Every structure is written in structure tokens, then in C-alpha cells.
PDB file of C-alpha atoms and ligand atoms in Angstrom:
ATOM      1  CA  MET E   4      37.211  69.761 144.454  1.00  0.00           C
ATOM      2  CA  THR E   5      33.985  68.517 146.219  1.00  0.00           C
ATOM      3  CA  ALA E   6      31.625  66.229 145.028  1.00  0.00           C
ATOM      4  CA  ASP E   7      29.347  68.979 144.280  1.00  0.00           C
ATOM      5  CA  ASP E   8      31.311  70.411 141.355  1.00  0.00           C
ATOM      6  CA  CYS E   9      32.678  67.142 140.167  1.00  0.00           C
ATOM      7  CA  VAL E  10      32.048  66.427 136.597  1.00  0.00           C
ATOM      8  CA  PHE E  11      32.056  62.503 137.092  1.00  0.00           C
ATOM      9  CA  CYS E  12      29.744  62.919 140.024  1.00  0.00           C
ATOM     10  CA  LYS E  13      27.419  64.877 137.682  1.00  0.00           C
ATOM     11  CA  ILE E  14      27.497  62.119 135.033  1.00  0.00           C
ATOM     12  CA  VAL E  15      26.637  59.609 137.864  1.00  0.00           C
ATOM     13  CA  ALA E  16      23.712  61.814 138.825  1.00  0.00           C
ATOM     14  CA  ARG E  17      22.625  62.269 135.186  1.00  0.00           C
ATOM     15  CA  THR E  18      22.953  66.089 135.377  1.00  0.00           C
ATOM     16  CA  ILE E  19      25.249  66.202 132.555  1.00  0.00           C
ATOM     17  CA  PRO E  20      25.111  63.597 129.639  1.00  0.00           C
ATOM     18  CA  ALA E  21      27.640  60.885 128.768  1.00  0.00           C
ATOM     19  CA  ALA E  22      27.631  57.984 126.401  1.00  0.00           C
ATOM     20  CA  LEU E  23      27.323  55.315 129.026  1.00  0.00           C
ATOM     21  CA  VAL E  24      28.217  51.764 128.208  1.00  0.00           C
ATOM     22  CA  TYR E  25      27.706  50.009 131.485  1.00  0.00           C
ATOM     23  CA  GLU E  26      26.187  50.752 135.018  1.00  0.00           C
ATOM     24  CA  ASP E  27      25.596  48.767 138.078  1.00  0.00           C
ATOM     25  CA  ASP E  28      25.112  49.594 141.846  1.00  0.00           C
ATOM     26  CA  SER E  29      28.699  50.757 142.430  1.00  0.00           C
ATOM     27  CA  VAL E  30      30.330  51.578 139.047  1.00  0.00           C
ATOM     28  CA  ILE E  31      29.417  53.215 135.833  1.00  0.00           C
ATOM     29  CA  ALA E  32      31.451  53.191 132.424  1.00  0.00           C
ATOM     30  CA  PHE E  33      31.222  55.644 129.643  1.00  0.00           C
ATOM     31  CA  LYS E  34      33.084  56.876 126.494  1.00  0.00           C
ATOM     32  CA  ASP E  35      35.938  59.334 127.113  1.00  0.00           C
ATOM     33  CA  ILE E  36      34.942  62.735 125.637  1.00  0.00           C
ATOM     34  CA  LYS E  37      38.344  63.182 124.005  1.00  0.00           C
ATOM     35  CA  PRO E  38      39.331  59.707 122.845  1.00  0.00           C
ATOM     36  CA  GLU E  39      43.062  59.027 122.610  1.00  0.00           C
ATOM     37  CA  ALA E  40      42.485  55.662 121.002  1.00  0.00           C
ATOM     38  CA  PRO E  41      39.848  54.154 118.824  1.00  0.00           C
ATOM     39  CA  VAL E  42      38.336  52.516 122.145  1.00  0.00           C
ATOM     40  CA  HIS E  43      38.742  54.873 125.198  1.00  0.00           C
ATOM     41  CA  LEU E  44      36.450  54.199 127.916  1.00  0.00           C
ATOM     42  CA  LEU E  45      36.385  55.484 131.530  1.00  0.00           C
ATOM     43  CA  VAL E  46      35.271  53.009 134.341  1.00  0.00           C
ATOM     44  CA  VAL E  47      34.300  55.023 137.517  1.00  0.00           C
ATOM     45  CA  PRO E  48      33.226  54.297 140.874  1.00  0.00           C
ATOM     46  CA  LYS E  49      29.787  55.890 141.681  1.00  0.00           C
ATOM     47  CA  ALA E  50      31.143  57.206 145.033  1.00  0.00           C
ATOM     48  CA  HIS E  51      33.150  60.280 144.949  1.00  0.00           C
ATOM     49  CA  ILE E  52      36.704  58.961 145.673  1.00  0.00           C
ATOM     50  CA  PRO E  53      39.278  61.499 144.557  1.00  0.00           C
ATOM     51  CA  LYS E  54      42.185  59.195 143.746  1.00  0.00           C
ATOM     52  CA  ILE E  55      43.334  55.620 143.796  1.00  0.00           C
ATOM     53  CA  GLY E  56      45.182  56.164 147.271  1.00  0.00           C
ATOM     54  CA  ASP E  57      41.823  57.364 148.749  1.00  0.00           C
ATOM     55  CA  VAL E  58      40.020  54.097 148.518  1.00  0.00           C
ATOM     56  CA  PRO E  59      39.095  53.178 151.982  1.00  0.00           C
ATOM     57  CA  GLU E  60      40.566  50.011 153.397  1.00  0.00           C
ATOM     58  CA  ASP E  61      37.022  48.452 153.879  1.00  0.00           C
ATOM     59  CA  GLN E  62      36.370  48.962 150.165  1.00  0.00           C
ATOM     60  CA  GLN E  63      38.992  46.696 148.644  1.00  0.00           C
ATOM     61  CA  ALA E  64      36.180  44.798 146.721  1.00  0.00           C
ATOM     62  CA  LEU E  65      35.496  47.915 144.918  1.00  0.00           C
ATOM     63  CA  VAL E  66      39.038  48.219 143.357  1.00  0.00           C
ATOM     64  CA  PHE E  67      38.677  44.533 142.180  1.00  0.00           C
ATOM     65  CA  HIS E  68      35.245  45.248 140.822  1.00  0.00           C
ATOM     66  CA  LEU E  69      36.528  48.279 138.839  1.00  0.00           C
ATOM     67  CA  PHE E  70      39.227  46.189 137.240  1.00  0.00           C
ATOM     68  CA  ARG E  71      36.755  43.368 136.418  1.00  0.00           C
ATOM     69  CA  THR E  72      34.473  45.748 134.769  1.00  0.00           C
ATOM     70  CA  ALA E  73      37.361  47.380 132.794  1.00  0.00           C
ATOM     71  CA  HIS E  74      38.235  43.811 131.544  1.00  0.00           C
ATOM     72  CA  ARG E  75      34.616  43.148 130.533  1.00  0.00           C
ATOM     73  CA  MET E  76      34.324  46.450 128.861  1.00  0.00           C
ATOM     74  CA  ALA E  77      37.508  45.469 126.930  1.00  0.00           C
ATOM     75  CA  GLN E  78      35.721  42.170 125.987  1.00  0.00           C
ATOM     76  CA  GLN E  79      32.395  43.877 124.966  1.00  0.00           C
ATOM     77  CA  PHE E  80      34.342  46.495 122.700  1.00  0.00           C
ATOM     78  CA  ASP E  81      36.431  43.598 121.181  1.00  0.00           C
ATOM     79  CA  ILE E  82      39.812  44.660 122.272  1.00  0.00           C
ATOM     80  CA  ALA E  83      40.566  42.181 124.813  1.00  0.00           C
ATOM     81  CA  GLU E  84      42.066  39.543 122.331  1.00  0.00           C
ATOM     82  CA  ASP E  85      44.476  41.965 120.673  1.00  0.00           C
ATOM     83  CA  GLY E  86      45.304  43.705 123.929  1.00  0.00           C
ATOM     84  CA  TYR E  87      44.499  46.812 125.743  1.00  0.00           C
ATOM     85  CA  ARG E  88      45.768  49.215 128.227  1.00  0.00           C
ATOM     86  CA  LEU E  89      44.517  50.378 131.604  1.00  0.00           C
ATOM     87  CA  VAL E  90      45.648  53.649 133.178  1.00  0.00           C
ATOM     88  CA  ILE E  91      44.956  55.379 136.333  1.00  0.00           C
ATOM     89  CA  ASN E  92      46.450  58.762 136.668  1.00  0.00           C
ATOM     90  CA  SER E  93      46.915  60.138 140.205  1.00  0.00           C
ATOM     91  CA  GLY E  94      47.778  63.690 141.119  1.00  0.00           C
ATOM     92  CA  ASP E  95      49.380  66.611 139.150  1.00  0.00           C
ATOM     93  CA  ASN E  96      52.399  64.598 137.988  1.00  0.00           C
ATOM     94  CA  GLY E  97      50.473  61.590 137.117  1.00  0.00           C
ATOM     95  CA  GLY E  98      48.399  63.861 134.740  1.00  0.00           C
ATOM     96  CA  GLN E  99      44.993  63.478 136.615  1.00  0.00           C
ATOM     97  CA  THR E 100      42.650  66.460 135.512  1.00  0.00           C
ATOM     98  CA  VAL E 101      39.420  65.012 136.898  1.00  0.00           C
ATOM     99  CA  HIS E 102      39.620  64.392 140.622  1.00  0.00           C
ATOM    100  CA  HIS E 103      37.211  61.545 140.962  1.00  0.00           C
ATOM    101  CA  LEU E 104      39.010  58.107 140.550  1.00  0.00           C
ATOM    102  CA  HIS E 105      38.624  56.413 136.930  1.00  0.00           C
ATOM    103  CA  ILE E 106      40.437  53.809 134.922  1.00  0.00           C
ATOM    104  CA  HIS E 107      41.138  54.446 131.545  1.00  0.00           C
ATOM    105  CA  VAL E 108      40.538  51.622 129.093  1.00  0.00           C
ATOM    106  CA  LEU E 109      42.452  52.167 125.782  1.00  0.00           C
ATOM    107  CA  GLY E 110      42.737  50.059 122.780  1.00  0.00           C
ATOM    108  CA  GLY E 111      42.082  49.315 119.063  1.00  0.00           C
ATOM    109  CA  ARG E 112      45.678  50.227 118.220  1.00  0.00           C
ATOM    110  CA  PHE E 113      49.163  49.478 119.433  1.00  0.00           C
ATOM    111  CA  MET E 114      49.770  51.448 122.547  1.00  0.00           C
ATOM    112  CA  ARG E 115      53.236  52.851 122.705  1.00  0.00           C
ATOM    113  CA  TRP E 116      55.579  52.831 125.604  1.00  0.00           C
ATOM    114  CA  PRO E 117      57.014  54.880 127.513  1.00  0.00           C
ATOM    115  CA  PRO E 118      53.913  56.949 127.818  1.00  0.00           C
ATOM    116  CA  GLY E 119      54.455  60.799 127.554  1.00  0.00           C
TER     117      GLY E 119
HETATM  118  P1  AMP X 218      42.576  62.089 133.766  1.00  0.00           P
HETATM  119  O1  AMP X 218      43.398  63.166 133.044  1.00  0.00           O
HETATM  120  O2  AMP X 218      43.305  60.797 133.922  1.00  0.00           O
HETATM  121  O3  AMP X 218      42.044  62.834 134.986  1.00  0.00           O
HETATM  122  O4  AMP X 218      41.479  61.693 132.676  1.00  0.00           O
HETATM  123  C1  AMP X 218      40.139  62.642 132.668  1.00  0.00           C
HETATM  124  C2  AMP X 218      39.591  62.044 131.404  1.00  0.00           C
HETATM  125  O5  AMP X 218      38.220  62.468 131.435  1.00  0.00           O
HETATM  126  C3  AMP X 218      40.203  62.743 130.202  1.00  0.00           C
HETATM  127  O6  AMP X 218      40.505  61.764 129.253  1.00  0.00           O
HETATM  128  C4  AMP X 218      39.038  63.620 129.589  1.00  0.00           C
HETATM  129  O7  AMP X 218      38.811  63.457 128.299  1.00  0.00           O
HETATM  130  C5  AMP X 218      37.794  62.851 130.326  1.00  0.00           C
HETATM  131  N1  AMP X 218      36.459  63.763 130.459  1.00  0.00           N
HETATM  132  C6  AMP X 218      36.544  64.960 130.951  1.00  0.00           C
HETATM  133  N2  AMP X 218      35.214  65.309 131.061  1.00  0.00           N
HETATM  134  C7  AMP X 218      34.493  64.176 130.443  1.00  0.00           C
HETATM  135  C8  AMP X 218      32.942  64.163 130.223  1.00  0.00           C
HETATM  136  N3  AMP X 218      32.095  65.074 130.563  1.00  0.00           N
HETATM  137  N4  AMP X 218      32.745  63.033 129.495  1.00  0.00           N
HETATM  138  C9  AMP X 218      33.542  62.129 129.273  1.00  0.00           C
HETATM  139  N5  AMP X 218      34.836  62.104 129.572  1.00  0.00           N
HETATM  140  C10 AMP X 218      35.334  63.169 130.149  1.00  0.00           C
HETATM  141 ZN1   ZN X 219      33.053  62.867 141.886  1.00  0.00          ZN
END
């Protein structure tokens, strides 16, 4: 999939709507359209990076920033104290369906383990 037909690139470009909760120069966060928990957000780099293993060596700071943003979103949505789960699915067996890197932020209920 190229950036041209990528749903998250379209959200970044504002060509399709999303319930945005955060934006800065390099990342955006919005509510998952099909929430699996009372709080289910996606934290996404604005650049079209297909999966976690594709982050360029010279963009290590972006990975840190994505995780810091995920934690801040957990604080903002009041799930940081009780606990929350961050998930990155990578590739088919990982369950990745949108091929633009994203961190799921899930909380507001007990998150079972192991995942399905
Ligand atoms: P993954 O399976 O890890 O690739 O996760 C993709 C996530 O993106 C799923 O949880 C979808 O519900 C979510 N999603 C897909 N399209 C949209 C959209 N237009 N707006 C918000 N979330 C979306
Ligand atoms: Zn994209």
C-alpha cells in the first residue's frame, strides 16, 4: 500500500475525518473508529512509515515521541493511574490491518492476557 491510498495518511491530510485528540509537527492521535475498550486511541506518526521495523535509524527520537505521546494521552483520558495497554501490531500474523505505523492506547477496563 502506498501513502496515496493509506487511510491514516488521509486522516493526517484531513481528506477523511477522525476524532482527533492530539496533534503536533510529527504525530497525530485520534479515537479508534471501532473501539475495543472504553478508551481506545491511536497514536500515529504523520510520516507514512508502514510498520515499526521500518522506522529509519535516524528517526529514533520519533519512536520515543510516539510512546511519550501515548502516555500523555493515557493521562489526558484518565487511564494512566489505573493502568492501560499499548499495542503495536506488525504484519499479518501480528494482526496489522492498517499499514501505517500506529500505537493502540487501550484502557478503562481490565485488559486480559494473553491477547487473542
Ligand atoms: P491494526 O489492526 O493494528 O492495524 O489497527 C488498525 C486500527 O485502525 C483498527 O483498530 C481500526 O478500528 C482502526 N481504524 C481503521 N480505520 C479507521 C479510521 N478511519 N478512523 C479511526 N480508526 C480507524
Ligand atoms: Zn500512511
